[in-house]
Phi, psi and omega in degrees: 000137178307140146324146168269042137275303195277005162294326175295321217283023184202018195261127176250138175255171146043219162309326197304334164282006179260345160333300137195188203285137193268147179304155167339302173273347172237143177312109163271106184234163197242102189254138176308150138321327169295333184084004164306158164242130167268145165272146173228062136309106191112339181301173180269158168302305198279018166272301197324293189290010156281310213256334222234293172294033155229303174333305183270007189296173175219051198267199185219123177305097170255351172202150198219151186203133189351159154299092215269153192247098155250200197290330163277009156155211163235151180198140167292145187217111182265152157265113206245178173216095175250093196098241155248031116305112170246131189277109157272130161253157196224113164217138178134153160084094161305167189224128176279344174282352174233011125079037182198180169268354199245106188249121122295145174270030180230003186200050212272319187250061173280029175040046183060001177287148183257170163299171161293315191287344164276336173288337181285288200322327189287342207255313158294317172303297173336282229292338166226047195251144169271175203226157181231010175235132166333321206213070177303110169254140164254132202279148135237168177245178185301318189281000178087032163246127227245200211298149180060014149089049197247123167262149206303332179271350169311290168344295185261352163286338173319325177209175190272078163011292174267013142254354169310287212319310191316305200275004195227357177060041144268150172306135191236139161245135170321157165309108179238137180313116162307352194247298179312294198318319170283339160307293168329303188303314176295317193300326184296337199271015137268121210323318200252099187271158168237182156336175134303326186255053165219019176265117194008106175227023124301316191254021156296305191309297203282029163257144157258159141287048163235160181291193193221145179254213192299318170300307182300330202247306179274139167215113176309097192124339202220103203269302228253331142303313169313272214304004191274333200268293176318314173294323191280310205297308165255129209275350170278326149307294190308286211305319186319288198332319202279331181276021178240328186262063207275190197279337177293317168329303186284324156322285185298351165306303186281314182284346189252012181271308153330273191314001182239353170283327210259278221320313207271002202250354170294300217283317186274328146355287167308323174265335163333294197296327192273313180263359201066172162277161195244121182331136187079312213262167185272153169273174155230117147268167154349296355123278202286353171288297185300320160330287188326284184327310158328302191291309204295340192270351197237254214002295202273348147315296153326290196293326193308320177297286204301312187258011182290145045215038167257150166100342185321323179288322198277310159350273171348276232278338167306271183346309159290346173291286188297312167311272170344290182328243216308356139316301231254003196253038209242075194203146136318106190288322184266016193295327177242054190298141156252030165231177179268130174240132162271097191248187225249141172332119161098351179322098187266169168317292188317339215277330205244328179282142119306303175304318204275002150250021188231319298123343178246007201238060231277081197248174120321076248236115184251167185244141188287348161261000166220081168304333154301337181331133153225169210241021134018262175257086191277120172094338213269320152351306204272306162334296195308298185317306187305135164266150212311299162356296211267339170270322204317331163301322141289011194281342169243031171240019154264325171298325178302303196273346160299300164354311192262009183245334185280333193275350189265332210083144160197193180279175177311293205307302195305316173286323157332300193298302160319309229258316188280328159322274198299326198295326165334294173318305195261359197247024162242040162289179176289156184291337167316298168296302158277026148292320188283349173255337150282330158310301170282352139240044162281339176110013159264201201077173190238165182106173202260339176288076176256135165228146177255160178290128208270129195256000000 
């Protein structure tokens, strides 16, 4: 091998290498961002200015995410940010529509040739491969595998994806299963929105993780199969589909789907009280209402994990909804029937209240899906938790709704637990605004709603 002199004296960067074609002896080479130099001896005009914009390139990584398994392999799935564009890049699981291992949604049919955002992403690995030369030239190649024919997913199976991520400050996500995901994605386009996992789950059940060929994936009449099956099956198909059904989309969906289940399930409540029950139909009393609200309160609790940091606002504004509701519900819900309800042995206050069971009541509370849960602070837990930007909009039909919990009654905590929430809220406010809600509740001032604080 030449002195790392005489390898500089013939060393071309950047444009200077696009110039015309290098001579026998001389080399055409590239240096990273990273500052490593790769060779492109040999590239194509259009490899070249692709390896030359994605090496010197400047994007940015906003999410990088486990190894995922579909029915054509495993494969790393990048979010890149280019401009005000955002770009998934994929490497691992060829794909026959892009006839490689290296998929972008900006260059999705490249004949295996890679892209700028891949040379850049390849170029993000390097930086933490060790090197055996003084003066490290790196051969690359057009599709964006690098010495000895080393591939970008070589690269990252070599090492462990969330601690790269840990160590390089990209956003890291776990693995989630392609058919949920895709399920998720669908669910959101629908008019009569349910859940995600009550979403056709005829043709959910019936995918494997194996592939599926063309026969497997049409079906005659049902359009919404195909695309469901074509998505879990092709990965150029999915990221389109993705760059339109994104994950905050699919997030904001999901919480206003919430916040409209515990309405509908207050609404039947309501009518339950006013009409009695209706043959055949399930009731919702008390008891089952409140159930619901649990679930629907620890659901977006959960999801809140699971999907951050999207959907936070549509989260906030349920959650504040749903608190107000069962405010307004601080009644014997049967004291004025106008049918007869017989009701059953044993029958407690909570029984009958909504609010004093959800809120006026310092019970344990379980859920069908967290029987241990507790409802303590019920919404407020959840609240706290939440970063502020996102409740702060909500603060003064939550200052309202304190109001209606001190004049309702509740336990100690739970009004602290309200009170440092709102004060939370308000106190990077003008001094006007939150002075004027610590005033009131300390109990000055004139007018007649004053709550004092709780010591």
């Amino acid at each position: 091998m030449s002195a790392p002199t005489s390898e500089l004296s013939r060393l071309t960067i950047g444009s200077m290498a696009m110039g015309g074609p290098a001579s026998s002896t001389d080399r055409r080479l590239l240096q990273g961002e990273s500052g490593i130099v790769y060779d492109v001896t040999g590239f194509s005009a259009g490899s070249l200015q692709q390896a030359t914009l994605g090496i010197q390139g400047g994007f940015e990584i906003t999410v990088c995410r486990a190894p995922s398994h579909s029915p054509s392999g495993t494969y790393y799935a990048f979010q890149l940010r280019d401009g005000n564009r955002r770009i998934a890049v994929r490497f691992g699981s060829p794909n026959p529509l892009n006839n490689g291992c290296n998929a972008c949604t900006n260059f999705p049919l490249n004949n295996g040739l890679a892209c700028k955002h891949v040379f850049w992403l390849v170029d993000q690995l390097m930086q933490d491969q060790p090197t055996n030369s003084s003066f490290p030239i790196i051969p690359l190649s057009q599709d964006g595998s690098v010495q000895q024919k080393t591939s970008p997913l070589s690269l990252l199976s070599s090492r462990c994806l969330d601690s790269l991520a840990i160590k390089r400050n990209w956003m890291f996500e776990r693995e989630i299963v392609r058919k949920d995901e895709v399920r998720e994605m669908l669910s959101a386009l629908e008019l009569e929105k349910g859940r995600p996992q009550d979403y056709r789950v005829d043709v959910y059940s019936k995918i494997l993780d194996t592939p599926m060929d063309a026969d497997d994936i049409f079906e005659l009449g049902d359009l919404e199969a195909i695309v469901f099956r074509l998505a879990v099956q092709d990965q150029v198909f999915f990221e389109r589909l993705r760059s339109v059904i994104t994950p905050d989309r699919c997030a904001s969906t999901y919480f206003e789907e919430m916040g409209a289940q515990a309405k509908r399930s207050l609404e039947d409540l309501d009518e339950y009280i006013q009409e009695g029950p209706s043959r055949g139909s399930e009731i919702t009393d008390v008891k089952s209402c409140g159930t619901v609200l649990q679930d629907v309160v620890s659901n977006i609790g959960k999801n809140l994990e699971t999907r951050a940091p999207h959907g936070r606002s549509e989260a906030a504004e349920a959650l504040v909804e749903i608190l107000g509701a069962v405010c307004d519900w601080n009644r014997d819900a049967y004291a004025d029937l106008d049918w007869e309800r017989k009701a059953p042995g044993a029958e407690k206050d909570e029984d009958r209240n909504l609010y004093r069971r959800l809120i006026g009541k310092t019970v344990r509370h379980s859920t069908r899906t967290n029987p241990d849960a507790s409802r303590d602070h019920f919404v407020l837990d959840i609240l706290a938790a939440l970063p502020k930007q996102d409740v702060a909009p909500f603060a003064a039909n939550l200052d309202a709704i304190l109001d209606k919990v001190v004049d309702h009654t509740a336990p100690r905590g739970y009004i602290l637990k309200f009170e440092n929430l709102v004060d939370g809220l308000t106190s990077d406010n003008e001094g006007g605004a939150s002075s004027s809600r610590l005033k009131k509740r300390s109990g000055g001032g004139n007018g007649g709603n004053q709550r004092k604080r709780v010591k």
